C-alpha positions in Angstrom: 0.0 0.0 0.0 2.8 2.4 0.9 4.5 1.7 -2.5 1.2 2.5 -4.3 0.8 5.7 -2.4 4.3 6.8 -3.4 3.7 5.9 -7.0 0.4 7.9 -7.0 2.2 10.9 -5.5 4.9 10.8 -8.2 2.2 10.5 -10.8 0.3 13.5 -9.4 3.4 15.6 -9.2 4.4 14.7 -12.8 0.8 15.7 -13.9 1.1 19.1 -12.1 4.5 19.7 -13.7 3.2 18.8 -17.3 0.1 21.0 -16.9 2.2 23.9 -15.8 4.6 23.3 -18.5 2.2 24.2 -21.3 1.5 27.3 -23.2 -1.6 28.9 -21.9 -3.3 31.9 -23.7 -6.1 34.2 -22.5 -9.4 33.2 -24.2 -9.4 36.0 -26.7 -6.3 34.6 -28.4 -7.8 31.7 -30.3 -9.0 30.3 -33.5 -11.2 32.7 -35.6 -9.9 35.8 -33.9 -9.3 39.2 -35.6 -6.0 41.1 -35.0 -5.8 44.8 -35.7 -4.3 45.6 -39.0 -1.1 47.5 -39.7 -0.1 47.4 -36.1 2.4 46.0 -33.6 -0.1 43.8 -31.8 0.5 42.3 -28.4 0.2 38.7 -27.7 0.8 37.2 -24.3 0.3 34.1 -22.1 2.1 31.8 -19.7 4.5 28.7 -19.9 7.3 27.3 -17.8 9.5 30.0 -16.2 12.5 31.0 -18.3 11.2 29.4 -21.5 11.8 30.9 -24.9 8.5 31.6 -26.8 8.5 32.1 -30.6 5.5 33.1 -32.7 5.5 32.5 -36.4 2.7 34.1 -38.4 1.7 32.8 -41.8 1.8 36.3 -43.2 5.6 36.3 -42.9 6.4 37.8 -39.5 8.1 36.3 -36.5 8.6 37.4 -32.9 10.1 35.9 -29.7 10.3 36.5 -26.0 11.2 34.6 -22.8 8.9 33.9 -19.9 9.8 35.5 -16.6 10.2 33.8 -13.2 6.4 33.5 -12.9 6.1 31.9 -16.3 4.5 35.0 -17.9 5.5 36.1 -21.4 4.4 39.0 -23.7 5.5 40.0 -27.2 4.6 42.2 -30.1 4.2 41.0 -33.8 3.6 43.2 -36.9 0.4 42.8 -38.8 -0.1 43.6 -42.4 -3.1 45.3 -44.1 -6.3 43.5 -43.8 -6.7 40.0 -45.0 -6.7 36.3 -44.2 -7.3 33.7 -43.1 -3.9 33.2 -41.6 -2.4 30.9 -39.0 -0.2 31.6 -35.8 2.1 29.1 -34.5 3.3 29.6 -30.9 6.2 27.5 -29.7 7.4 27.2 -26.2 7.6 24.1 -24.0 4.9 22.8 -26.5 3.3 24.1 -29.6 -0.1 25.8 -30.1 -1.5 26.5 -33.5 -4.2 29.2 -34.0 -6.3 28.8 -37.2 -8.5 31.0 -39.3 -7.1 34.2 -38.0 -8.1 37.4 -39.8 -6.4 40.7 -40.0 -8.8 43.7 -39.9 -10.4 46.2 -37.6 -11.2 45.4 -34.0 -13.9 47.3 -31.9 -14.6 47.0 -28.3 -18.4 47.2 -27.5 -19.6 47.7 -24.0 -22.4 49.1 -21.8 -25.6 47.9 -20.2 -28.7 46.1 -21.5 -29.2 48.1 -24.6 -25.7 47.0 -25.7 -26.3 43.5 -24.4 -29.7 43.0 -26.1 -29.1 40.3 -28.7 -30.1 40.3 -32.3 -33.0 37.9 -31.5 -34.3 40.4 -28.8 -35.1 39.8 -25.2 -38.0 37.7 -24.0 -41.2 39.4 -25.3 -39.0 42.4 -26.5 -38.3 42.2 -30.2 -35.8 43.9 -32.4 -37.2 45.2 -35.8 -36.1 42.9 -38.6 -34.3 40.6 -36.4 -35.2 37.3 -38.2 -34.2 38.5 -41.6 -31.0 39.9 -40.1 -30.2 36.6 -38.5 -31.1 34.7 -41.7 -28.7 36.7 -43.8 -25.9 36.9 -41.2 -23.4 34.3 -42.5 -20.2 36.2 -43.2 -16.6 34.8 -42.5 -15.3 38.4 -42.5 -17.3 39.3 -39.3 -15.9 37.7 -36.1 -17.7 37.9 -32.7 -16.4 37.5 -29.2 -18.7 37.8 -26.1 -17.2 38.1 -22.7 -19.2 36.0 -20.2 -20.6 38.0 -17.3 -18.2 38.0 -14.3 -17.3 40.1 -11.2 -14.2 40.5 -9.2 -12.8 42.6 -6.3 -9.4 42.4 -7.9 -8.3 42.9 -11.5 -8.4 39.6 -13.4 -6.1 38.3 -16.3 -8.6 36.3 -18.3 -12.2 36.1 -19.3 -14.5 33.4 -20.6 -15.5 33.4 -24.2 -14.5 32.4 -27.7 -14.3 33.8 -31.2 -16.9 32.7 -33.8 -17.6 33.6 -37.4 -20.9 35.4 -38.0 -23.7 33.0 -38.8 -27.3 32.6 -37.9 -26.3 30.4 -35.0 -23.9 33.0 -33.5 -25.4 36.2 -34.5 -28.8 35.5 -32.9 -27.3 35.6 -29.4 -24.8 38.5 -30.1 -25.2 42.2 -29.2 -27.5 43.7 -31.8 -26.1 47.2 -31.5 -22.5 45.8 -31.9 -23.4 43.4 -34.8 -25.2 46.1 -36.9 -22.3 48.4 -36.3 -19.8 45.9 -37.5 -21.9 44.8 -40.3 -22.2 48.3 -41.7 -18.5 48.8 -41.5 -17.8 45.4 -43.2 -20.4 46.1 -45.9 -18.9 49.5 -46.9 -15.2 48.8 -46.2 -15.0 45.1 -47.2 -12.5 44.6 -44.4 -12.7 41.9 -41.7 -14.3 43.2 -38.5 -13.7 41.9 -35.0 -16.2 42.7 -32.3 -15.4 42.1 -28.6 -18.6 42.5 -26.7 -18.5 43.0 -22.9 -21.7 44.4 -21.3 -24.1 43.8 -18.4 -27.7 44.9 -18.2 -28.4 47.5 -15.5 -24.8 48.4 -14.9 -23.7 51.8 -13.9 -20.7 53.6 -15.4 -18.7 53.4 -12.2 -18.6 49.6 -12.2 -16.8 49.8 -15.5 -14.1 52.0 -13.9 -10.8 51.0 -12.0 -10.1 51.5 -8.3 -7.4 54.1 -8.9 -9.5 56.2 -11.2 -12.5 56.0 -8.9 -10.4 57.0 -5.9 -10.7 60.7 -6.9 -14.5 60.6 -6.5 -15.0 60.7 -2.7 -18.8 60.3 -3.0 -18.3 56.7 -4.2 -17.7 53.8 -1.9 -15.3 51.2 -3.1 -16.3 47.6 -2.2 -14.4 45.5 0.3 -16.4 42.4 -0.4 -18.7 41.1 -3.2 -22.3 42.3 -2.7 -25.1 39.8 -2.3 -27.1 41.3 -5.1 -26.7 43.7 -8.1 -22.9 43.4 -8.6 -23.3 45.4 -11.8 -24.1 48.5 -9.7 -21.0 48.2 -7.5 -17.9 50.2 -8.5 -14.9 48.4 -10.1 -16.4 44.9 -10.2 -17.1 44.7 -14.0 -13.9 46.6 -14.9 -11.8 44.1 -12.9 -13.5 41.0 -14.5 -14.7 42.1 -17.9 -12.3 45.0 -19.1 -9.0 44.6 -17.3 -8.2 41.2 -19.0 -8.7 42.8 -22.4 -6.4 45.7 -21.9 -3.6 45.4 -24.4 -5.6 43.6 -27.0 -5.0 46.1 -30.0 -8.3 47.7 -31.0 -9.3 50.4 -33.4 -11.8 52.0 -31.0 -14.8 51.5 -28.7 -18.6 51.8 -28.9 -20.7 52.3 -25.8 -24.4 52.2 -24.9 -25.1 53.0 -21.3 -26.5 55.7 -19.0 -30.0 54.6 -18.1 -28.7 53.3 -14.7 -27.1 56.7 -14.0 -30.0 58.8 -15.0 -30.7 60.1 -11.5 -27.0 61.1 -11.0 -26.5 63.3 -14.1 -24.1 65.7 -12.3 -21.9 62.8 -11.3 -22.3 61.1 -14.7 -21.0 64.3 -16.4 -17.7 63.7 -14.5 -17.6 59.9 -14.4 -18.2 59.2 -18.0 -15.5 61.4 -19.5 -13.1 60.1 -16.8 -13.9 56.5 -17.8 -13.2 57.2 -21.4 -9.8 58.8 -20.6 -9.0 56.0 -18.1 -9.6 53.3 -20.7 -7.4 55.2 -23.2 -4.7 55.6 -20.6 -4.8 51.8 -19.8 -4.7 50.7 -23.5 -1.8 53.0 -24.3 -3.1 53.5 -27.8 -3.5 57.3 -27.6 -7.0 58.9 -27.9 -8.6 56.0 -29.7 -12.2 56.6 -31.2 -14.9 56.3 -28.6 -18.5 56.5 -30.0 -21.5 56.1 -27.7 -25.3 56.2 -27.8 -27.4 58.9 -26.1 -30.1 57.2 -24.1 -33.6 57.1 -25.9 -36.9 58.5 -24.6 -38.5 56.2 -22.1 -41.3 56.6 -19.5 -39.1 56.6 -16.4 -40.8 56.8 -13.0 -39.7 60.3 -11.8 -36.7 62.4 -12.4 -35.7 63.8 -15.8 -33.5 61.9 -18.1 -32.9 65.0 -20.1 -30.2 65.8 -17.6 -28.2 62.6 -18.3 -28.6 63.1 -22.1 -27.1 66.6 -21.5 -24.3 65.0 -19.6 -23.7 62.7 -22.6 -23.9 65.7 -25.0 -21.3 67.5 -22.9 -19.0 64.5 -23.2 -19.2 64.5 -26.9 -18.4 68.2 -27.0 -15.5 68.2 -24.5 -13.8 64.7 -24.9 -11.4 64.5 -27.9 -12.2 61.9 -30.6 -15.7 61.0 -29.4 -19.1 61.0 -31.2 -22.7 60.5 -30.1 -25.5 58.6 -31.9 -28.8 60.3 -31.0 -32.0 58.1 -30.6 -34.6 60.7 -29.8 -36.8 59.4 -32.7 -36.9 55.7 -31.7 -37.8 55.6 -28.1 -40.7 53.8 -26.5 -42.4 55.1 -23.3 -43.3 51.6 -22.4 -40.0 49.8 -23.2 -36.6 50.9 -22.2 -35.0 48.8 -25.0 -35.7 50.5 -28.5 -36.5 48.0 -31.2 -34.6 49.9 -33.9 -31.1 48.6 -33.0 -30.1 48.5 -36.6 -30.5 52.3 -36.8 -28.4 52.6 -33.6 -25.6 50.5 -34.9 -25.7 52.2 -38.3 -25.6 55.7 -36.6 -22.6 54.7 -34.6 -21.0 53.4 -37.8 -21.5 56.8 -39.5 -19.1 58.3 -37.0 -16.5 55.7 -37.6 -16.8 55.8 -41.4 -16.5 59.6 -41.5 -13.8 60.1 -38.8 -11.7 56.9 -39.0 -12.2 55.5 -42.5 -12.0 58.6 -44.6 -15.5 58.5 -46.2 -17.0 61.8 -47.2 -20.2 63.3 -48.6 -22.7 62.1 -45.9 -24.0 63.4 -42.5 -22.9 61.5 -39.4 -24.5 63.5 -36.7 -27.9 65.0 -36.1 -28.3 68.7 -35.3 -26.6 70.0 -32.2 -27.8 73.2 -30.6 -25.1 75.9 -31.2 -26.3 79.2 -29.8 -29.1 81.8 -29.5 -28.7 84.1 -32.5 -31.2 86.8 -31.2 -34.2 87.3 -29.0 -36.6 89.7 -30.7 -40.3 90.5 -30.1 -40.8 87.5 -27.8 -39.2 85.1 -30.2 -35.9 83.2 -29.8 -33.8 82.4 -32.9 -31.3 79.6 -32.7 -28.6 78.1 -34.8 -27.3 74.5 -35.0 -24.2 72.7 -36.1 -24.3 69.4 -38.1 -27.1 70.9 -40.2 -25.2 72.1 -43.2 -28.2 71.5 -45.6 -30.8 72.7 -43.1 -33.4 71.4 -40.7 -36.6 69.5 -41.2 -39.5 67.9 -39.3 -40.4 65.7 -42.3 -43.9 67.0 -42.5 -44.7 66.5 -38.9 -45.4 69.3 -36.2 -42.5 70.5 -34.3 -43.1 69.4 -30.8 -41.2 69.1 -27.5 -40.2 72.8 -27.2 -40.6 74.9 -24.2 -39.7 78.6 -23.4 -39.3 80.3 -20.0 -38.8 83.8 -18.9 -36.7 85.1 -16.0 -39.1 83.3 -13.5 -37.7 80.0 -14.8 -41.2 78.6 -15.4 -41.4 76.7 -18.8 -44.3 76.8 -21.1 -45.0 74.7 -24.2 -43.9 76.5 -27.2 -44.2 76.6 -31.0 -41.3 76.4 -33.4 -40.6 77.2 -37.0 -37.7 76.4 -39.4 -36.3 79.5 -41.1 -35.0 79.8 -44.6 -31.5 80.5 -43.2 -31.4 77.1 -41.5 -32.1 78.5 -38.1 -35.0 77.7 -35.8 -37.3 80.3 -34.2 -39.2 79.3 -30.9 -41.8 81.2 -29.0 -44.6 80.7 -26.5 -47.8 82.6 -25.9 -47.7 84.5 -22.6 -43.9 84.6 -22.5 -43.2 88.1 -23.7 -39.5 88.2 -22.6 -38.1 84.7 -23.1 -34.6 83.9 -21.8 -34.3 80.1 -22.2 -35.4 77.3 -24.5 -35.6 73.6 -24.0 -36.1 70.8 -26.5 -37.2 67.2 -25.7 -35.9 67.9 -22.2 -37.9 65.2 -20.4 -38.1 61.5 -19.9 -40.2 60.5 -22.9 -40.6 63.2 -25.6 -40.3 61.9 -29.1 -37.9 63.8 -31.3 -39.4 66.0 -34.0 -36.3 68.0 -35.2 -33.9 66.5 -37.8 -31.4 67.6 -40.3 -32.3 67.0 -43.9 -30.2 63.8 -43.9 -32.7 62.3 -41.5 -30.6 62.3 -38.4 -32.4 63.5 -35.2 -31.4 66.4 -33.1 -30.1 65.9 -29.5 -32.4 67.1 -26.7 -30.9 70.3 -25.3 -31.5 73.3 -23.1 -30.1 76.9 -23.3 -30.3 77.5 -19.6 -27.9 76.3 -16.7 -30.5 76.3 -14.0 -30.4 73.7 -11.3 -32.8 70.8 -11.4 
């Protein structure tokens, strides 16, 4: 019996040694992945300590490194212009081959439930045109990776998930906003697109931020233990588990759909959201990479005024370099917080990328944004807008959602008129000396103002009065 135990112990130790002496890669380095084109992309993993690692790419590049005392290694390898499929051979104490690798454009896609909502829709909550989109989704140039939900008090090094080619079986359960964004890019650019989707319904912006960044906000309490419920509302937990492991994977940029869970903290959001964008950029060390996001849509919230968080999002677009905002004032639903027109959302995000990052011209990529009051005369306020080069339109419908206030700060429903010089005039009966105008500045006011390219205007206000 003693001999048997000794042999068993020797076998167990040899098993441990063998398993440790293997190349291990994070989940996002795998078959079917997309690597960012024309880049020095990082690839990393673990193996035996002090082991030479060599990567050979079928596009003609090689790179090597050695593991440290903890068995960790990281190297960079040059990628060519878009193309594929390629293979990667990684040789250390053993060999790992990665197949069907594409070179193209990689986008990180994050947020809460409106980013998480799959192409098939949620239970009893459809997405317009979903079945046809799924049916026609087979495309080996679009690759999808979904990060499995996870939380952690400390930053993690890996996630659960795997790359897959776009097909009806994979697209149906993938983020609709992300998929339609990627599909638009692929259709117009004919370049492989990699989409890394990491989101969690009901999450707040602060849970997607790291501990060091959040330490400057003394109103937030950082967790010392995992909460019993709603981890997606606890600072740092999703960053640690669902963003930190991805840092270093070369990306073109990021898209973001979140804000509903912070709607009652608009002042804080106006600081937190830009800080999060800048923190991610600092972590990735890729400069001010593109960051495009969705302004939350009209919805019949119980109390509060979502106009203020939309204003915070608009402020972020205006003040944070290399950002853009897709407006959804025309596709909200007072009874459902998840707009059905996800294709429009993805397409509108893609317009920003196509114009700003891929050199396409001749089309509009933003709806009208309030610029300034041109004059106040005879009880009427005349305003100008940017992103309305060809003018404004209500497409034959009444201009609604406007309010005017005098010095008493009491707002009254107002009428509006589009002028021949592409400005807008707003007035209200009984307000003889108007000083402020608001548009769609409430929870659920359908947008009525567009530019002539059909993109909706953001909600706005001209005043700075407290809530």
